[in-house]
mmCIF file with all atom_site columns, C-alpha atoms and ligand atoms in Angstrom:
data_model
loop_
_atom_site.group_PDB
_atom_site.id
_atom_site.type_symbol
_atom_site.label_atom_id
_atom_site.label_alt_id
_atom_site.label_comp_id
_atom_site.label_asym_id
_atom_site.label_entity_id
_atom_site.label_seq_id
_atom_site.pdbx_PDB_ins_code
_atom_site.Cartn_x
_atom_site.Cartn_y
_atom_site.Cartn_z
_atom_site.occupancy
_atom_site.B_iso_or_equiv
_atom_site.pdbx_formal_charge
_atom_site.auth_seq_id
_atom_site.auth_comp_id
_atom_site.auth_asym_id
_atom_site.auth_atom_id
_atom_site.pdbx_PDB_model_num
ATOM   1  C  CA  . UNK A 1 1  ? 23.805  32.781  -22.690 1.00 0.00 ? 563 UNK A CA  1
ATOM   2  C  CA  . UNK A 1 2  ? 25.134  28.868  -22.265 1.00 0.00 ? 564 UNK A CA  1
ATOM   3  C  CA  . UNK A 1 3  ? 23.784  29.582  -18.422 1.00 0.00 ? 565 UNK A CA  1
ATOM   4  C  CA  . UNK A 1 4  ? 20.284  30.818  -19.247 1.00 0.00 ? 566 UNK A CA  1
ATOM   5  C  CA  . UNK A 1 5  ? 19.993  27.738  -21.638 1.00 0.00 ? 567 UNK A CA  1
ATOM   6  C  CA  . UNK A 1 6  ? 21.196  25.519  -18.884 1.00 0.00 ? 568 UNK A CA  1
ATOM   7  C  CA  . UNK A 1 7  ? 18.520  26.807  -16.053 1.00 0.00 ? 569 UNK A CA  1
ATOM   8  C  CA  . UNK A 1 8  ? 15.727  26.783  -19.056 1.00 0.00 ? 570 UNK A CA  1
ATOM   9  C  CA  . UNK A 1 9  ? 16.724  23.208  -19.403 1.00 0.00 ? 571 UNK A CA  1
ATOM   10 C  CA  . UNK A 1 10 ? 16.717  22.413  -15.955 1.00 0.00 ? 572 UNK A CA  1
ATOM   11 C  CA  . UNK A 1 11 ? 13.081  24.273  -15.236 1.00 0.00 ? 573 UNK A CA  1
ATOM   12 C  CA  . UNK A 1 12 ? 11.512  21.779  -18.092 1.00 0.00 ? 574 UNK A CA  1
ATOM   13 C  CA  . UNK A 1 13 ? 13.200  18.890  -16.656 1.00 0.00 ? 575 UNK A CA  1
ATOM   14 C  CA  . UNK A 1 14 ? 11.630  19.737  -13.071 1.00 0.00 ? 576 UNK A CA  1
ATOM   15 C  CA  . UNK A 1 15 ? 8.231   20.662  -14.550 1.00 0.00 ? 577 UNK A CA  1
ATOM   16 C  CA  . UNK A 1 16 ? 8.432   16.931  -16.161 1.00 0.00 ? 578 UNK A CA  1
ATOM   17 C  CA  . UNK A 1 17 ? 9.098   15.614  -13.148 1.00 0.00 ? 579 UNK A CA  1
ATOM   18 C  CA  . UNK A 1 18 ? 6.242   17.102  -11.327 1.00 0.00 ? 580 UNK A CA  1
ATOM   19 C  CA  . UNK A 1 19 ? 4.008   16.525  -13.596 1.00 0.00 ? 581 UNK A CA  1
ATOM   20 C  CA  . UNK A 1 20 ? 4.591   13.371  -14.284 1.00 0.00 ? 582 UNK A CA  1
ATOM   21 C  CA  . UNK A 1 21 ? 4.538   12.174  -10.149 1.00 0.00 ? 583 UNK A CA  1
ATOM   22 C  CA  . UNK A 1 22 ? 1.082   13.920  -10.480 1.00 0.00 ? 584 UNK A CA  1
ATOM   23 C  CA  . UNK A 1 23 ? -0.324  12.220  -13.220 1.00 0.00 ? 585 UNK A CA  1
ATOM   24 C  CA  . UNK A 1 24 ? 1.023   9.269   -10.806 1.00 0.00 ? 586 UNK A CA  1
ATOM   25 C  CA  . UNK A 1 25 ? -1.144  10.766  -8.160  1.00 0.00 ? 587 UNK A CA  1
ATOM   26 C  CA  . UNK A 1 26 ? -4.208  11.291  -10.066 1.00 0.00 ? 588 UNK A CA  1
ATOM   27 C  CA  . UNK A 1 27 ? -4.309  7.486   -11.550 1.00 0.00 ? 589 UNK A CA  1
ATOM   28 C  CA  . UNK A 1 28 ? -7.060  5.237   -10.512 1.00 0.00 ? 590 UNK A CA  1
ATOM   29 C  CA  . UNK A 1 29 ? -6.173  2.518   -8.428  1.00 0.00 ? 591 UNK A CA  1
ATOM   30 C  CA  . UNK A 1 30 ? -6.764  -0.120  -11.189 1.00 0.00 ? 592 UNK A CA  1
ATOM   31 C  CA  . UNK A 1 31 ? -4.289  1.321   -13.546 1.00 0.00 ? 593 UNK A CA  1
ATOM   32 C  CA  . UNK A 1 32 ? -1.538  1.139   -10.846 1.00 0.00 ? 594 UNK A CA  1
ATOM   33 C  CA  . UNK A 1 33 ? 0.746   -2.117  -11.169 1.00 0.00 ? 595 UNK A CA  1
ATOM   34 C  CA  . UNK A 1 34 ? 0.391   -2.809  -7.362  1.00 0.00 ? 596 UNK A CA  1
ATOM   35 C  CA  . UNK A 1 35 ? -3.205  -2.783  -7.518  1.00 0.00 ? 597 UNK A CA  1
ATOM   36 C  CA  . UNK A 1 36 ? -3.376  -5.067  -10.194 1.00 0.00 ? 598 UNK A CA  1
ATOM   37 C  CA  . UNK A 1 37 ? -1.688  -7.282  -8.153  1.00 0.00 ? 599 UNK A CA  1
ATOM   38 C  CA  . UNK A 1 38 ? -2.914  -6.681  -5.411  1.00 0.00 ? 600 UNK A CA  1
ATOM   39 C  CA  . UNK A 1 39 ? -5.708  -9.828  -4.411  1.00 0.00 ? 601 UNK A CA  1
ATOM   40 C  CA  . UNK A 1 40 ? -8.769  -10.291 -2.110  1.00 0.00 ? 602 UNK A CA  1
ATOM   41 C  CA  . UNK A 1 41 ? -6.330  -13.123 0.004   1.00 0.00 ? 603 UNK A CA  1
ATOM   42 C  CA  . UNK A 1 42 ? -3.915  -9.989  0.057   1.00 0.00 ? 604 UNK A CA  1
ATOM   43 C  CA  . UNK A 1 43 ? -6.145  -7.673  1.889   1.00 0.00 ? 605 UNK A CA  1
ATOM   44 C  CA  . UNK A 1 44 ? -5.085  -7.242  5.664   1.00 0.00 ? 606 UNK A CA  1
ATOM   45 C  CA  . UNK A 1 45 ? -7.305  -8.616  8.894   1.00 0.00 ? 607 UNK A CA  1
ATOM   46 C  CA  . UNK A 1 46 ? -6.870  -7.643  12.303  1.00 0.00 ? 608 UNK A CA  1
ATOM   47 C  CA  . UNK A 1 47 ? -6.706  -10.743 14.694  1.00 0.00 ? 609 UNK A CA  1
ATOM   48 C  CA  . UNK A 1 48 ? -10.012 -10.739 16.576  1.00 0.00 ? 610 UNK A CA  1
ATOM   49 C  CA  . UNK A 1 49 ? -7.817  -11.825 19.727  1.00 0.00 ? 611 UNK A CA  1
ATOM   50 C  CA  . UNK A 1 50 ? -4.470  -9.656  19.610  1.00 0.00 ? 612 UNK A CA  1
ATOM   51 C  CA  . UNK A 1 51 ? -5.275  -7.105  16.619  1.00 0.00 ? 613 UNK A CA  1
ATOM   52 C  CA  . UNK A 1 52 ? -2.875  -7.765  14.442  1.00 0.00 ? 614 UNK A CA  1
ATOM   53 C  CA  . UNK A 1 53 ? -2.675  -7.143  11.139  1.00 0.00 ? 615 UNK A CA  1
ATOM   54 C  CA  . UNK A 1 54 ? -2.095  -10.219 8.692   1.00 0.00 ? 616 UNK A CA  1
ATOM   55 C  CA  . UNK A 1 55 ? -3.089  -11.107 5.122   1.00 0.00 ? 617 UNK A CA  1
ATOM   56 C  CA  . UNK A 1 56 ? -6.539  -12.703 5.247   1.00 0.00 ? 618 UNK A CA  1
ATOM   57 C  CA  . UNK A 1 57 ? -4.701  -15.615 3.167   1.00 0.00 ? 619 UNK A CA  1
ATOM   58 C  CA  . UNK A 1 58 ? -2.529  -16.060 5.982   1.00 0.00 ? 620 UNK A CA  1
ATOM   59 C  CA  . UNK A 1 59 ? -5.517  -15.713 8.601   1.00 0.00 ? 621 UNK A CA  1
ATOM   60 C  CA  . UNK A 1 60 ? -6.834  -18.588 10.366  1.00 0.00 ? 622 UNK A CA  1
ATOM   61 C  CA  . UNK A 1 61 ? -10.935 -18.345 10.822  1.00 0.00 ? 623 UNK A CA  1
ATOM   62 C  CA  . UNK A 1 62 ? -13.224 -19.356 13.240  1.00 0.00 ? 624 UNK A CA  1
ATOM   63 C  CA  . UNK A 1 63 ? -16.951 -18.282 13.920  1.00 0.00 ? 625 UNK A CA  1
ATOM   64 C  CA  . UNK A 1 64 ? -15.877 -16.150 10.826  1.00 0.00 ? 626 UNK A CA  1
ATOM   65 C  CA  . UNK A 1 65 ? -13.585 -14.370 12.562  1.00 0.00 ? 627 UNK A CA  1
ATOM   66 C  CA  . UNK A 1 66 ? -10.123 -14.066 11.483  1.00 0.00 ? 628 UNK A CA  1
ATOM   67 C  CA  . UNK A 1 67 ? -7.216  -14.924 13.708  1.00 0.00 ? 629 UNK A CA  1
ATOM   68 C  CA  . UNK A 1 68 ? -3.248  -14.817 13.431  1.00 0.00 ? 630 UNK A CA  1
ATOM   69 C  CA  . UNK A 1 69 ? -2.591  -18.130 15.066  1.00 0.00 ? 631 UNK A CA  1
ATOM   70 C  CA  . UNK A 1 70 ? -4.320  -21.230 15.647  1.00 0.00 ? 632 UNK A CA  1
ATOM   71 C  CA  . UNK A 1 71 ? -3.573  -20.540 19.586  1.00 0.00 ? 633 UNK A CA  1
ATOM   72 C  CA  . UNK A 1 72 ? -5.660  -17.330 19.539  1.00 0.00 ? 634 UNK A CA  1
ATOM   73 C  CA  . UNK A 1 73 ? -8.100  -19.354 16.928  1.00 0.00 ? 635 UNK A CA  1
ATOM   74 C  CA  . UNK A 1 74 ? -8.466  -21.546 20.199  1.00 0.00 ? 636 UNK A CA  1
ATOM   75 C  CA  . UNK A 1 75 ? -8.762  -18.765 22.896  1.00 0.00 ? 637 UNK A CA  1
ATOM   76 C  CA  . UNK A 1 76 ? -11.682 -16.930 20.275  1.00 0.00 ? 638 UNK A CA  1
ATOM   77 C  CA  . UNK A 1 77 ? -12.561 -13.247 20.318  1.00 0.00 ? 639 UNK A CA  1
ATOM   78 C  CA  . UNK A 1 78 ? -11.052 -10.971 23.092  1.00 0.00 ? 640 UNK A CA  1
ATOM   79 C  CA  . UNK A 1 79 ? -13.538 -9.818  25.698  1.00 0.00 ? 641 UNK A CA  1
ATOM   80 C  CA  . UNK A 1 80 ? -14.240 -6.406  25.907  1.00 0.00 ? 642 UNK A CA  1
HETATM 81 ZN ZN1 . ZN  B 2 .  ? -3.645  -12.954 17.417  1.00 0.00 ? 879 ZN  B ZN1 1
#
């Protein structure tokens, strides 16, 4: 009997778990915490000369164009 009580106890604690990593899931992005913190200069740019990826805070622009470096600010949008 003390086993079937443990395993019962054990089911409810796994159904909590799942359900609670879906309710997770299903949130809106405003109601997570790293949303919330989450800000426009946070948002990630690709560097119109290399590609890569950097906050636009952290993005240098020219011609409105966002660049990692002021080197590849210089050299201006790859050509294609
Ligand atoms: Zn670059």
């Amino acid at each position: 009997m003390g086993r079937l009580l443990f395993l019962l106890v054990f089911v409810l604690i796994g159904v909590w778990l799942v359900r609670r990593a879906l309710a997770r899931a299903d949130a809106p992005p405003a109601a997570r915490p790293r949303s919330a913190e989450l800000r426009p200069a946070d948002e990630l740019v690709g560097c119109a000369q290399c590609g890569v990826l950097l906050p636009r805070g952290e993005a240098r622009s020219a011609g409105g164009a966002p660049y990692c470096s002021e080197e590849h600010a210089r050299l201006g949008p790859r050509r294609r």
